[in-house]
Amino acid sequence: RRYSESAGYSPMSSMGALKLGALKPGCQVHAITCKVPNAEVGVFEQLLAKHEAFMRETHQPGGDSEPHAMVFTWCKSAGEESTLYGLHECYRGAKGCTEHLVVASAKAPQLLEEFGAIVGKHANSWVTFAPVIHTMKDSMVEGMAAVDCDKKMFQLHFNVDEGSDAEKEMDAFAADHAAFMEETHTPNGSGAEPSPLYFVWTKSAQFKDPFDPSKGSEPKVQFSLTEIYKGQEGCDAHMAAGQANAPLFARFQAVVEKHSVATCMMADVIRSMR
């Protein structure tokens, strides 16, 4: 797939002086989850290494030009027979999401083809061009700048019918969960745990072609929840806070059981741009 729009990117500069955009509703996300048989993990992780190198070479962590990757992570959770992986990229808006694909097509067409083949083989959820609908009131700039490969991550994807009671249920739960996060969590890893470095809910259409929204969408709605913490202590404190709110935790368990299509819990961040 070729994208003919002008890329307008510049190579990544020193990470010592990040100028990240504010995390807020209206930012947009690309997120993918994959379930990979352990026999194929080696090939899959070779692709992740190439993907990280491409991101480092072509995406700015700060500045005005796009693509400006506010957050880029791959996480991993190993099982006995298969391993779960999650990709999360956050941009300042639709332009950043589009320019990411423009640059990939122009500068790394072979990688883009390989990515589509290997990730497409194992993906169980594609969330693309997904607007952020909830985050914390803080811009979380300090937290995003600290996201690197020794962190822990939650990544959950949900899929419901458009216009259904399930969509209303997910809308209500996402709003109440965001209010819970604001009330009980300190942003940016700056206080006592739970103190997330990053937290977003997204809501988007399920596109027929995840790389090209112009081809239309299915009658489905996708929600995604992503949280990143400094380590296991933050994850444990987050879960404890959730369980202390019994009604909300029961609703969380219910939406996961009924609507989740991918669940990465307390996964290790293994790739980033930091």
PDB file of N, CA and C in Angstrom, residues 31-36 74-75 77 83-88 122-127 153-160 170 201-202 206 221-227 252-253 255-267:
ATOM      1  N   ALA A  31      -3.279   0.674  17.737  1.00  0.00           N
ATOM      2  CA  ALA A  31      -2.995  -0.372  18.719  1.00  0.00           C
ATOM      3  C   ALA A  31      -3.364  -1.731  18.148  1.00  0.00           C
ATOM      4  N   ILE A  32      -2.469  -2.682  18.320  1.00  0.00           N
ATOM      5  CA  ILE A  32      -2.664  -4.027  17.788  1.00  0.00           C
ATOM      6  C   ILE A  32      -2.286  -5.028  18.873  1.00  0.00           C
ATOM      7  N   THR A  33      -3.052  -6.099  18.986  1.00  0.00           N
ATOM      8  CA  THR A  33      -2.667  -7.195  19.867  1.00  0.00           C
ATOM      9  C   THR A  33      -2.516  -8.463  19.037  1.00  0.00           C
ATOM     10  N   CYS A  34      -1.546  -9.279  19.416  1.00  0.00           N
ATOM     11  CA  CYS A  34      -1.227 -10.498  18.671  1.00  0.00           C
ATOM     12  C   CYS A  34      -1.023 -11.659  19.636  1.00  0.00           C
ATOM     13  N   LYS A  35      -1.476 -12.827  19.225  1.00  0.00           N
ATOM     14  CA  LYS A  35      -1.225 -14.065  19.958  1.00  0.00           C
ATOM     15  C   LYS A  35      -0.349 -14.937  19.082  1.00  0.00           C
ATOM     16  N   VAL A  36       0.896 -15.161  19.520  1.00  0.00           N
ATOM     17  CA  VAL A  36       1.907 -15.808  18.689  1.00  0.00           C
ATOM     18  C   VAL A  36       2.301 -17.157  19.293  1.00  0.00           C
ATOM     19  N   TRP A  74       5.849  -1.773  22.459  1.00  0.00           N
ATOM     20  CA  TRP A  74       5.424  -3.146  22.305  1.00  0.00           C
ATOM     21  C   TRP A  74       5.521  -3.785  23.684  1.00  0.00           C
ATOM     22  N   CYS A  75       4.472  -4.498  24.099  1.00  0.00           N
ATOM     23  CA  CYS A  75       4.529  -5.234  25.358  1.00  0.00           C
ATOM     24  C   CYS A  75       4.416  -6.721  25.079  1.00  0.00           C
ATOM     25  N   SER A  77       3.651 -10.727  27.036  1.00  0.00           N
ATOM     26  CA  SER A  77       3.250 -11.572  28.157  1.00  0.00           C
ATOM     27  C   SER A  77       3.322 -13.021  27.704  1.00  0.00           C
ATOM     28  N   THR A  83       2.457 -16.570  23.172  1.00  0.00           N
ATOM     29  CA  THR A  83       2.858 -15.315  23.801  1.00  0.00           C
ATOM     30  C   THR A  83       1.990 -14.193  23.264  1.00  0.00           C
ATOM     31  N   LEU A  84       1.493 -13.352  24.173  1.00  0.00           N
ATOM     32  CA  LEU A  84       0.699 -12.196  23.787  1.00  0.00           C
ATOM     33  C   LEU A  84       1.608 -10.990  23.600  1.00  0.00           C
ATOM     34  N   TYR A  85       1.387 -10.239  22.533  1.00  0.00           N
ATOM     35  CA  TYR A  85       2.111  -9.001  22.272  1.00  0.00           C
ATOM     36  C   TYR A  85       1.096  -7.889  22.042  1.00  0.00           C
ATOM     37  N   GLY A  86       1.451  -6.687  22.461  1.00  0.00           N
ATOM     38  CA  GLY A  86       0.607  -5.533  22.214  1.00  0.00           C
ATOM     39  C   GLY A  86       1.414  -4.356  21.714  1.00  0.00           C
ATOM     40  N   LEU A  87       0.983  -3.753  20.603  1.00  0.00           N
ATOM     41  CA  LEU A  87       1.579  -2.525  20.070  1.00  0.00           C
ATOM     42  C   LEU A  87       0.680  -1.359  20.441  1.00  0.00           C
ATOM     43  N   HIS A  88       1.283  -0.261  20.886  1.00  0.00           N
ATOM     44  CA  HIS A  88       0.513   0.951  21.160  1.00  0.00           C
ATOM     45  C   HIS A  88       1.312   2.154  20.676  1.00  0.00           C
ATOM     46  N   HIS A 122      -1.026 -13.076  13.002  1.00  0.00           N
ATOM     47  CA  HIS A 122      -1.202 -13.363  14.429  1.00  0.00           C
ATOM     48  C   HIS A 122      -2.139 -12.396  15.147  1.00  0.00           C
ATOM     49  N   ALA A 123      -2.543 -11.318  14.502  1.00  0.00           N
ATOM     50  CA  ALA A 123      -3.331 -10.295  15.191  1.00  0.00           C
ATOM     51  C   ALA A 123      -4.709 -10.822  15.573  1.00  0.00           C
ATOM     52  N   ASN A 124      -5.125 -10.509  16.786  1.00  0.00           N
ATOM     53  CA  ASN A 124      -6.510 -10.789  17.177  1.00  0.00           C
ATOM     54  C   ASN A 124      -7.305  -9.507  17.393  1.00  0.00           C
ATOM     55  N   SER A 125      -6.647  -8.352  17.263  1.00  0.00           N
ATOM     56  CA  SER A 125      -7.370  -7.081  17.323  1.00  0.00           C
ATOM     57  C   SER A 125      -6.526  -5.980  16.689  1.00  0.00           C
ATOM     58  N   TRP A 126      -7.142  -5.257  15.745  1.00  0.00           N
ATOM     59  CA  TRP A 126      -6.534  -4.073  15.133  1.00  0.00           C
ATOM     60  C   TRP A 126      -7.375  -2.858  15.531  1.00  0.00           C
ATOM     61  N   VAL A 127      -6.783  -1.923  16.204  1.00  0.00           N
ATOM     62  CA  VAL A 127      -7.437  -0.649  16.522  1.00  0.00           C
ATOM     63  C   VAL A 127      -6.604   0.444  15.878  1.00  0.00           C
ATOM     64  N   MET A 153       2.563  -2.855  31.690  1.00  0.00           N
ATOM     65  CA  MET A 153       1.507  -2.308  30.849  1.00  0.00           C
ATOM     66  C   MET A 153       0.252  -3.182  30.891  1.00  0.00           C
ATOM     67  N   PHE A 154      -0.904  -2.534  30.926  1.00  0.00           N
ATOM     68  CA  PHE A 154      -2.194  -3.179  30.691  1.00  0.00           C
ATOM     69  C   PHE A 154      -2.672  -2.743  29.305  1.00  0.00           C
ATOM     70  N   GLN A 155      -3.121  -3.672  28.490  1.00  0.00           N
ATOM     71  CA  GLN A 155      -3.698  -3.336  27.188  1.00  0.00           C
ATOM     72  C   GLN A 155      -4.881  -4.258  26.938  1.00  0.00           C
ATOM     73  N   LEU A 156      -6.087  -3.685  26.917  1.00  0.00           N
ATOM     74  CA  LEU A 156      -7.310  -4.454  26.729  1.00  0.00           C
ATOM     75  C   LEU A 156      -8.108  -3.867  25.573  1.00  0.00           C
ATOM     76  N   HIS A 157      -8.612  -4.742  24.703  1.00  0.00           N
ATOM     77  CA  HIS A 157      -9.437  -4.335  23.568  1.00  0.00           C
ATOM     78  C   HIS A 157     -10.813  -4.987  23.680  1.00  0.00           C
ATOM     79  N   PHE A 158     -11.824  -4.217  23.337  1.00  0.00           N
ATOM     80  CA  PHE A 158     -13.211  -4.672  23.420  1.00  0.00           C
ATOM     81  C   PHE A 158     -13.906  -4.416  22.080  1.00  0.00           C
ATOM     82  N   ASN A 159     -14.846  -5.280  21.736  1.00  0.00           N
ATOM     83  CA  ASN A 159     -15.546  -5.161  20.463  1.00  0.00           C
ATOM     84  C   ASN A 159     -17.032  -5.380  20.701  1.00  0.00           C
ATOM     85  N   VAL A 160     -17.868  -4.423  20.293  1.00  0.00           N
ATOM     86  CA  VAL A 160     -19.317  -4.528  20.507  1.00  0.00           C
ATOM     87  C   VAL A 160     -20.045  -4.104  19.232  1.00  0.00           C
ATOM     88  N   MET A 170     -20.374  -0.078  27.498  1.00  0.00           N
ATOM     89  CA  MET A 170     -18.945   0.245  27.423  1.00  0.00           C
ATOM     90  C   MET A 170     -18.715   1.746  27.580  1.00  0.00           C
ATOM     91  N   TRP A 201      -8.389   5.709  27.299  1.00  0.00           N
ATOM     92  CA  TRP A 201      -9.457   4.948  26.662  1.00  0.00           C
ATOM     93  C   TRP A 201      -9.628   5.493  25.243  1.00  0.00           C
ATOM     94  N   THR A 202      -9.808   4.599  24.277  1.00  0.00           N
ATOM     95  CA  THR A 202     -10.147   5.015  22.919  1.00  0.00           C
ATOM     96  C   THR A 202     -11.458   4.361  22.500  1.00  0.00           C
ATOM     97  N   GLN A 206     -14.589  -0.141  13.592  1.00  0.00           N
ATOM     98  CA  GLN A 206     -13.773  -1.266  13.152  1.00  0.00           C
ATOM     99  C   GLN A 206     -13.671  -1.192  11.634  1.00  0.00           C
ATOM    100  N   VAL A 221     -18.076  -1.445  17.014  1.00  0.00           N
ATOM    101  CA  VAL A 221     -17.371  -0.367  17.703  1.00  0.00           C
ATOM    102  C   VAL A 221     -16.276  -0.991  18.556  1.00  0.00           C
ATOM    103  N   GLN A 222     -15.083  -0.420  18.485  1.00  0.00           N
ATOM    104  CA  GLN A 222     -13.948  -0.911  19.250  1.00  0.00           C
ATOM    105  C   GLN A 222     -13.602   0.070  20.368  1.00  0.00           C
ATOM    106  N   PHE A 223     -13.386  -0.464  21.535  1.00  0.00           N
ATOM    107  CA  PHE A 223     -12.857   0.298  22.663  1.00  0.00           C
ATOM    108  C   PHE A 223     -11.505  -0.294  23.029  1.00  0.00           C
ATOM    109  N   SER A 224     -10.587   0.556  23.474  1.00  0.00           N
ATOM    110  CA  SER A 224      -9.329   0.040  24.010  1.00  0.00           C
ATOM    111  C   SER A 224      -8.959   0.807  25.268  1.00  0.00           C
ATOM    112  N   LEU A 225      -8.359   0.088  26.202  1.00  0.00           N
ATOM    113  CA  LEU A 225      -7.863   0.641  27.464  1.00  0.00           C
ATOM    114  C   LEU A 225      -6.387   0.325  27.569  1.00  0.00           C
ATOM    115  N   THR A 226      -5.576   1.348  27.817  1.00  0.00           N
ATOM    116  CA  THR A 226      -4.140   1.150  27.981  1.00  0.00           C
ATOM    117  C   THR A 226      -3.659   1.929  29.193  1.00  0.00           C
ATOM    118  N   GLU A 227      -2.902   1.257  30.049  1.00  0.00           N
ATOM    119  CA  GLU A 227      -2.295   1.879  31.222  1.00  0.00           C
ATOM    120  C   GLU A 227      -0.843   1.406  31.320  1.00  0.00           C
ATOM    121  N   PHE A 252     -16.080  -4.188  35.705  1.00  0.00           N
ATOM    122  CA  PHE A 252     -14.885  -4.474  34.917  1.00  0.00           C
ATOM    123  C   PHE A 252     -14.838  -5.948  34.535  1.00  0.00           C
ATOM    124  N   GLN A 253     -15.032  -6.817  35.503  1.00  0.00           N
ATOM    125  CA  GLN A 253     -15.017  -8.246  35.213  1.00  0.00           C
ATOM    126  C   GLN A 253     -16.094  -8.617  34.192  1.00  0.00           C
ATOM    127  N   VAL A 255     -17.496  -6.643  31.767  1.00  0.00           N
ATOM    128  CA  VAL A 255     -17.230  -6.202  30.395  1.00  0.00           C
ATOM    129  C   VAL A 255     -16.085  -6.996  29.784  1.00  0.00           C
ATOM    130  N   VAL A 256     -15.109  -7.395  30.601  1.00  0.00           N
ATOM    131  CA  VAL A 256     -14.031  -8.232  30.085  1.00  0.00           C
ATOM    132  C   VAL A 256     -14.585  -9.579  29.633  1.00  0.00           C
ATOM    133  N   GLU A 257     -15.420 -10.179  30.456  1.00  0.00           N
ATOM    134  CA  GLU A 257     -15.980 -11.489  30.118  1.00  0.00           C
ATOM    135  C   GLU A 257     -16.853 -11.426  28.874  1.00  0.00           C
ATOM    136  N   LYS A 258     -17.642 -10.373  28.739  1.00  0.00           N
ATOM    137  CA  LYS A 258     -18.614 -10.298  27.644  1.00  0.00           C
ATOM    138  C   LYS A 258     -18.047  -9.724  26.357  1.00  0.00           C
ATOM    139  N   HIS A 259     -17.128  -8.752  26.454  1.00  0.00           N
ATOM    140  CA  HIS A 259     -16.805  -7.956  25.270  1.00  0.00           C
ATOM    141  C   HIS A 259     -15.321  -7.928  24.875  1.00  0.00           C
ATOM    142  N   SER A 260     -14.426  -8.441  25.718  1.00  0.00           N
ATOM    143  CA  SER A 260     -13.003  -8.313  25.391  1.00  0.00           C
ATOM    144  C   SER A 260     -12.619  -9.274  24.278  1.00  0.00           C
ATOM    145  N   VAL A 261     -11.742  -8.792  23.404  1.00  0.00           N
ATOM    146  CA  VAL A 261     -11.182  -9.628  22.342  1.00  0.00           C
ATOM    147  C   VAL A 261      -9.682  -9.795  22.522  1.00  0.00           C
ATOM    148  N   ALA A 262      -9.086  -9.028  23.415  1.00  0.00           N
ATOM    149  CA  ALA A 262      -7.654  -9.131  23.700  1.00  0.00           C
ATOM    150  C   ALA A 262      -7.398  -8.548  25.082  1.00  0.00           C
ATOM    151  N   THR A 263      -6.619  -9.275  25.887  1.00  0.00           N
ATOM    152  CA  THR A 263      -6.352  -8.834  27.251  1.00  0.00           C
ATOM    153  C   THR A 263      -4.900  -9.101  27.591  1.00  0.00           C
ATOM    154  N   CYS A 264      -4.102  -8.053  27.699  1.00  0.00           N
ATOM    155  CA  CYS A 264      -2.717  -8.147  28.173  1.00  0.00           C
ATOM    156  C   CYS A 264      -2.658  -7.493  29.545  1.00  0.00           C
ATOM    157  N   MET A 265      -2.420  -8.276  30.569  1.00  0.00           N
ATOM    158  CA  MET A 265      -2.431  -7.786  31.937  1.00  0.00           C
ATOM    159  C   MET A 265      -1.016  -7.788  32.511  1.00  0.00           C
ATOM    160  N   MET A 266      -0.570  -6.635  32.974  1.00  0.00           N
ATOM    161  CA  MET A 266       0.730  -6.506  33.625  1.00  0.00           C
ATOM    162  C   MET A 266       1.852  -7.052  32.747  1.00  0.00           C
ATOM    163  N   ALA A 267       1.791  -6.728  31.446  1.00  0.00           N
ATOM    164  CA  ALA A 267       2.772  -7.202  30.486  1.00  0.00           C
ATOM    165  C   ALA A 267       4.044  -6.353  30.539  1.00  0.00           C
TER     166      ALA A 267
END
